[in-house]
């Protein structure tokens, strides 16, 4: 199975900050990488697919980049509603696998 | 609009069985791969299984093979997960989700399975 490692595991930032979360795959996943946002008690929400494509309706302050084994989710100008846990997920190989999550808090 | 509604969760003793259901509406169910994804309390997401639109292609996470069985009834627009020989570590919220080329845009609200004596 492909292992997905996110860093950091938790992050505290201020409103308006630029936030970066990284995801590293244990082997090449091309660009078959998604990013999800999950708020407490809710199902995950798809933010980014194919590594860098913004899902419809997702604010443009979210962006994804990377390919191969190294990927990044960036939030430009952090907003209070962005408080959540973020997960990466590879879909290059079965079984699909998720990173362990990055919990984002507001300072 | 697309709706996915899970049911069937609850408290079960170790070694017991449970069958989860997911009722789908708002789209042509047989056109889509469907998946089960779970989340243990306070933990991350774990992909469990998927099934093709026709039901002919099925895949499981390695750790679950032999204990869990995914199935679907396209006439009833329903997805199922039969879980046998349940263990404490199977305690989780189980989500059904509609797949789009490896991505999950539509999710249900989840159903909680608790395995405890």
Short mmCIF file of C-alpha atoms in Angstrom, two decimals:
data_model
loop_
_atom_site.label_atom_id
_atom_site.label_comp_id
_atom_site.label_asym_id
_atom_site.label_seq_id
_atom_site.Cartn_x
_atom_site.Cartn_y
_atom_site.Cartn_z
CA UNK A 1 0.00 0.00 0.00
CA UNK A 2 1.09 3.58 -0.63
CA UNK A 3 1.74 5.44 2.61
CA UNK A 4 0.78 9.10 2.75
CA UNK A 5 2.54 11.29 5.29
CA UNK A 6 1.27 14.77 6.07
CA UNK A 7 3.08 17.51 7.90
CA UNK A 8 2.60 19.15 10.17
CA UNK A 9 0.08 17.12 12.20
CA UNK A 10 -1.26 20.33 13.68
CA UNK A 11 -0.86 23.97 12.87
CA UNK A 12 -1.86 27.24 14.49
CA UNK A 13 -2.10 30.34 12.31
CA UNK A 14 -3.66 33.79 12.34
CA UNK A 15 -6.47 35.10 10.19
CA UNK A 16 -4.94 36.43 6.98
CA UNK A 17 -1.89 34.15 7.12
CA UNK A 18 -0.73 31.96 4.30
CA UNK A 19 -0.82 28.33 5.39
CA UNK A 20 0.98 25.42 3.76
CA UNK A 21 0.37 21.72 4.40
CA UNK A 22 2.51 19.08 2.78
CA UNK A 23 1.79 15.47 1.84
CA UNK A 24 4.44 12.96 0.88
CA UNK A 25 3.71 9.64 -0.79
CA UNK A 26 5.85 6.55 -0.25
CA UNK A 27 5.97 6.06 -4.02
CA UNK A 28 5.17 7.99 -7.17
CA UNK A 29 1.45 8.74 -7.43
CA UNK A 30 1.73 10.96 -10.52
CA UNK A 31 -0.87 13.68 -9.88
CA UNK A 32 -3.53 11.35 -8.50
CA UNK A 33 -3.88 13.27 -5.29
CA UNK A 34 -6.89 14.84 -3.58
CA UNK A 35 -7.22 17.23 -0.67
CA UNK A 36 -10.21 17.21 1.68
CA UNK A 37 -11.39 19.49 4.45
CA UNK A 38 -13.26 18.01 7.39
CA UNK A 39 -15.02 19.95 10.10
CA UNK A 40 -16.04 18.31 13.41
CA UNK A 41 -19.02 16.01 13.08
CA UNK A 42 -19.20 16.44 9.32
CA UNK A 43 -18.23 14.37 6.31
CA UNK A 44 -15.09 15.42 4.44
CA UNK A 45 -15.38 17.96 1.65
CA UNK A 46 -13.37 17.63 -1.55
CA UNK A 47 -11.24 20.74 -2.14
CA UNK A 48 -8.63 19.78 -4.73
CA UNK A 49 -8.47 16.88 -7.18
CA UNK A 50 -5.75 15.71 -9.58
CA UNK A 51 -3.22 17.46 -7.39
CA UNK A 52 -4.06 21.01 -8.40
CA UNK A 53 -7.62 21.31 -9.71
CA UNK A 54 -9.96 23.35 -7.55
CA UNK A 55 -13.31 21.65 -7.01
CA UNK A 56 -16.35 23.66 -8.05
CA UNK A 57 -17.48 26.06 -5.38
CA UNK A 58 -14.26 25.97 -3.36
CA UNK A 59 -12.84 29.42 -2.61
CA UNK A 60 -9.88 30.44 -4.75
CA UNK A 61 -7.71 30.99 -1.66
CA UNK A 62 -7.22 27.21 -1.68
CA UNK A 63 -4.66 25.80 -4.10
CA UNK A 64 -2.80 22.56 -4.62
CA UNK A 65 0.50 21.77 -6.24
CA UNK A 66 2.99 18.98 -6.72
CA UNK A 67 3.35 15.68 -8.49
CA UNK A 68 5.11 12.40 -8.01
CA UNK A 69 5.66 12.03 -4.30
CA UNK A 70 5.47 15.57 -2.94
CA UNK A 71 2.32 17.66 -2.76
CA UNK A 72 1.26 20.90 -1.11
CA UNK A 73 -2.04 22.44 -0.09
CA UNK A 74 -1.88 26.20 0.33
CA UNK A 75 -4.48 28.45 1.89
CA UNK A 76 -3.91 32.09 1.06
CA UNK A 77 -5.32 34.57 3.54
CA UNK A 78 -6.65 32.17 6.17
CA UNK A 79 -10.26 32.73 7.18
CA UNK A 80 -11.96 31.70 10.45
CA UNK A 81 -14.16 29.23 8.57
CA UNK A 82 -11.06 27.36 7.40
CA UNK A 83 -10.62 25.84 10.85
CA UNK A 84 -10.76 22.13 10.13
CA UNK A 85 -8.67 19.03 9.64
CA UNK A 86 -7.20 18.54 6.17
CA UNK A 87 -6.45 15.20 4.55
CA UNK A 88 -4.63 14.18 1.40
CA UNK A 89 -5.64 11.01 -0.47
CA UNK A 90 -3.90 9.17 -3.28
CA UNK A 91 -5.83 7.31 -5.94
CA UNK A 92 -3.01 6.10 -8.13
CA UNK A 93 -3.05 2.62 -6.61
CA UNK A 94 -5.59 0.53 -4.79
CA UNK A 95 -6.22 0.56 -1.95
CA UNK A 96 -6.70 4.30 -1.92
CA UNK A 97 -4.97 5.75 1.12
CA UNK A 98 -5.26 8.92 3.16
CA UNK A 99 -2.74 10.95 5.07
CA UNK A 100 -3.13 11.07 8.83
CA UNK A 101 -4.55 14.59 8.75
CA UNK A 102 -3.45 18.11 9.64
CA UNK A 103 -5.50 19.93 12.25
CA UNK A 104 -5.60 23.66 11.58
CA UNK A 105 -6.39 26.06 14.40
CA UNK A 106 -6.64 29.81 14.65
CA UNK A 107 -4.20 31.66 16.90
CA UNK B 1 -29.82 16.64 -5.62
CA UNK B 2 -27.49 13.81 -4.71
CA UNK B 3 -28.23 12.24 -1.35
CA UNK B 4 -26.53 9.37 0.42
CA UNK B 5 -28.06 8.16 3.66
CA UNK B 6 -26.37 5.46 5.72
CA UNK B 7 -28.12 3.27 8.26
CA UNK B 8 -27.57 0.11 10.22
CA UNK B 9 -24.92 1.22 12.66
CA UNK B 10 -25.10 0.48 16.35
CA UNK B 11 -23.55 -1.37 19.26
CA UNK B 12 -22.35 -4.90 18.61
CA UNK B 13 -20.30 -7.33 20.67
CA UNK B 14 -16.84 -8.45 19.55
CA UNK B 15 -17.19 -11.31 17.09
CA UNK B 16 -20.63 -10.13 16.04
CA UNK B 17 -21.95 -9.04 12.68
CA UNK B 18 -23.64 -5.95 11.31
CA UNK B 19 -24.95 -4.92 7.92
CA UNK B 20 -24.74 -1.30 6.90
CA UNK B 21 -26.91 0.19 4.18
CA UNK B 22 -26.60 3.33 2.11
CA UNK B 23 -29.65 4.65 0.28
CA UNK B 24 -28.78 6.73 -2.76
CA UNK B 25 -30.94 9.23 -4.61
CA UNK B 26 -30.64 12.09 -7.06
CA UNK B 27 -28.47 10.31 -9.63
CA UNK B 28 -28.34 7.16 -11.74
CA UNK B 29 -26.96 4.83 -9.10
CA UNK B 30 -25.81 2.08 -11.45
CA UNK B 31 -23.54 4.52 -13.32
CA UNK B 32 -21.19 5.03 -10.39
CA UNK B 33 -18.58 3.21 -8.37
CA UNK B 34 -19.44 3.44 -4.70
CA UNK B 35 -17.20 3.17 -1.67
CA UNK B 36 -17.18 2.74 2.08
CA UNK B 37 -14.74 4.86 4.06
CA UNK B 38 -14.47 4.78 7.84
CA UNK B 39 -13.14 6.98 10.60
CA UNK B 40 -12.36 5.74 14.09
CA UNK B 41 -13.21 8.20 16.89
CA UNK B 42 -10.69 11.03 16.89
CA UNK B 43 -8.69 9.39 14.10
CA UNK B 44 -8.14 9.82 10.38
CA UNK B 45 -9.93 8.48 7.34
CA UNK B 46 -9.51 4.88 6.22
CA UNK B 47 -10.66 3.64 2.83
CA UNK B 48 -12.54 0.34 3.23
CA UNK B 49 -13.85 -0.91 -0.09
CA UNK B 50 -15.35 -0.05 -3.44
CA UNK B 51 -17.68 -1.65 -5.93
CA UNK B 52 -18.25 -0.88 -9.59
CA UNK B 53 -21.58 0.23 -10.97
CA UNK B 54 -22.46 -3.26 -12.15
CA UNK B 55 -21.04 -4.89 -9.04
CA UNK B 56 -18.55 -6.91 -11.04
CA UNK B 57 -15.44 -5.14 -9.72
CA UNK B 58 -14.79 -5.11 -5.99
CA UNK B 59 -11.75 -4.20 -3.97
CA UNK B 60 -11.05 -4.18 -0.25
CA UNK B 61 -8.42 -2.75 2.03
CA UNK B 62 -6.01 -5.58 2.79
CA UNK B 63 -6.69 -5.49 6.52
CA UNK B 64 -10.40 -6.18 5.99
CA UNK B 65 -10.39 -8.91 3.40
CA UNK B 66 -12.40 -11.91 4.41
CA UNK B 67 -14.41 -10.16 7.12
CA UNK B 68 -16.22 -7.42 5.19
CA UNK B 69 -18.33 -7.83 2.05
CA UNK B 70 -19.50 -4.96 -0.11
CA UNK B 71 -22.53 -5.34 -2.35
CA UNK B 72 -25.15 -3.27 -4.11
CA UNK B 73 -28.71 -3.55 -5.35
CA UNK B 74 -29.12 -1.19 -8.28
CA UNK B 75 -32.86 -1.81 -8.43
CA UNK B 76 -33.11 -0.45 -4.89
CA UNK B 77 -30.42 2.23 -5.32
CA UNK B 78 -28.68 0.80 -2.31
CA UNK B 79 -25.15 0.00 -1.22
CA UNK B 80 -24.35 -2.46 1.55
CA UNK B 81 -21.47 -3.47 3.79
CA UNK B 82 -21.72 -6.80 5.58
CA UNK B 83 -19.30 -6.81 8.49
CA UNK B 84 -18.49 -10.09 10.25
CA UNK B 85 -16.14 -11.08 13.08
CA UNK B 86 -16.16 -7.51 14.31
CA UNK B 87 -13.34 -6.27 16.52
CA UNK B 88 -12.95 -3.31 18.82
CA UNK B 89 -10.73 -1.67 16.21
CA UNK B 90 -13.64 -1.68 13.76
CA UNK B 91 -15.36 0.94 15.91
CA UNK B 92 -15.80 3.93 13.62
CA UNK B 93 -18.14 6.16 11.70
CA UNK B 94 -18.75 4.49 8.37
CA UNK B 95 -19.37 6.74 5.39
CA UNK B 96 -20.63 5.75 1.98
CA UNK B 97 -19.35 7.92 -0.83
CA UNK B 98 -19.80 8.21 -4.57
CA UNK B 99 -16.59 7.88 -6.50
CA UNK B 100 -15.57 10.05 -9.44
CA UNK B 101 -12.28 8.80 -10.87
CA UNK B 102 -10.80 8.21 -7.44
CA UNK B 103 -12.25 11.32 -5.85
CA UNK B 104 -15.13 11.58 -3.40
CA UNK B 105 -17.34 14.64 -3.79
CA UNK B 106 -20.56 13.18 -2.38
CA UNK B 107 -20.59 11.61 1.07
CA UNK B 108 -23.29 10.44 3.40
CA UNK B 109 -23.60 11.70 6.94
CA UNK B 110 -22.07 8.52 8.33
CA UNK B 111 -23.30 5.79 10.65
CA UNK B 112 -21.53 4.91 13.89
CA UNK B 113 -20.52 1.33 14.57
CA UNK B 114 -19.39 0.56 18.12
CA UNK B 115 -17.85 -2.81 18.88
CA UNK B 116 -17.79 -3.39 22.61
CA UNK B 117 -18.78 -5.99 25.17
#
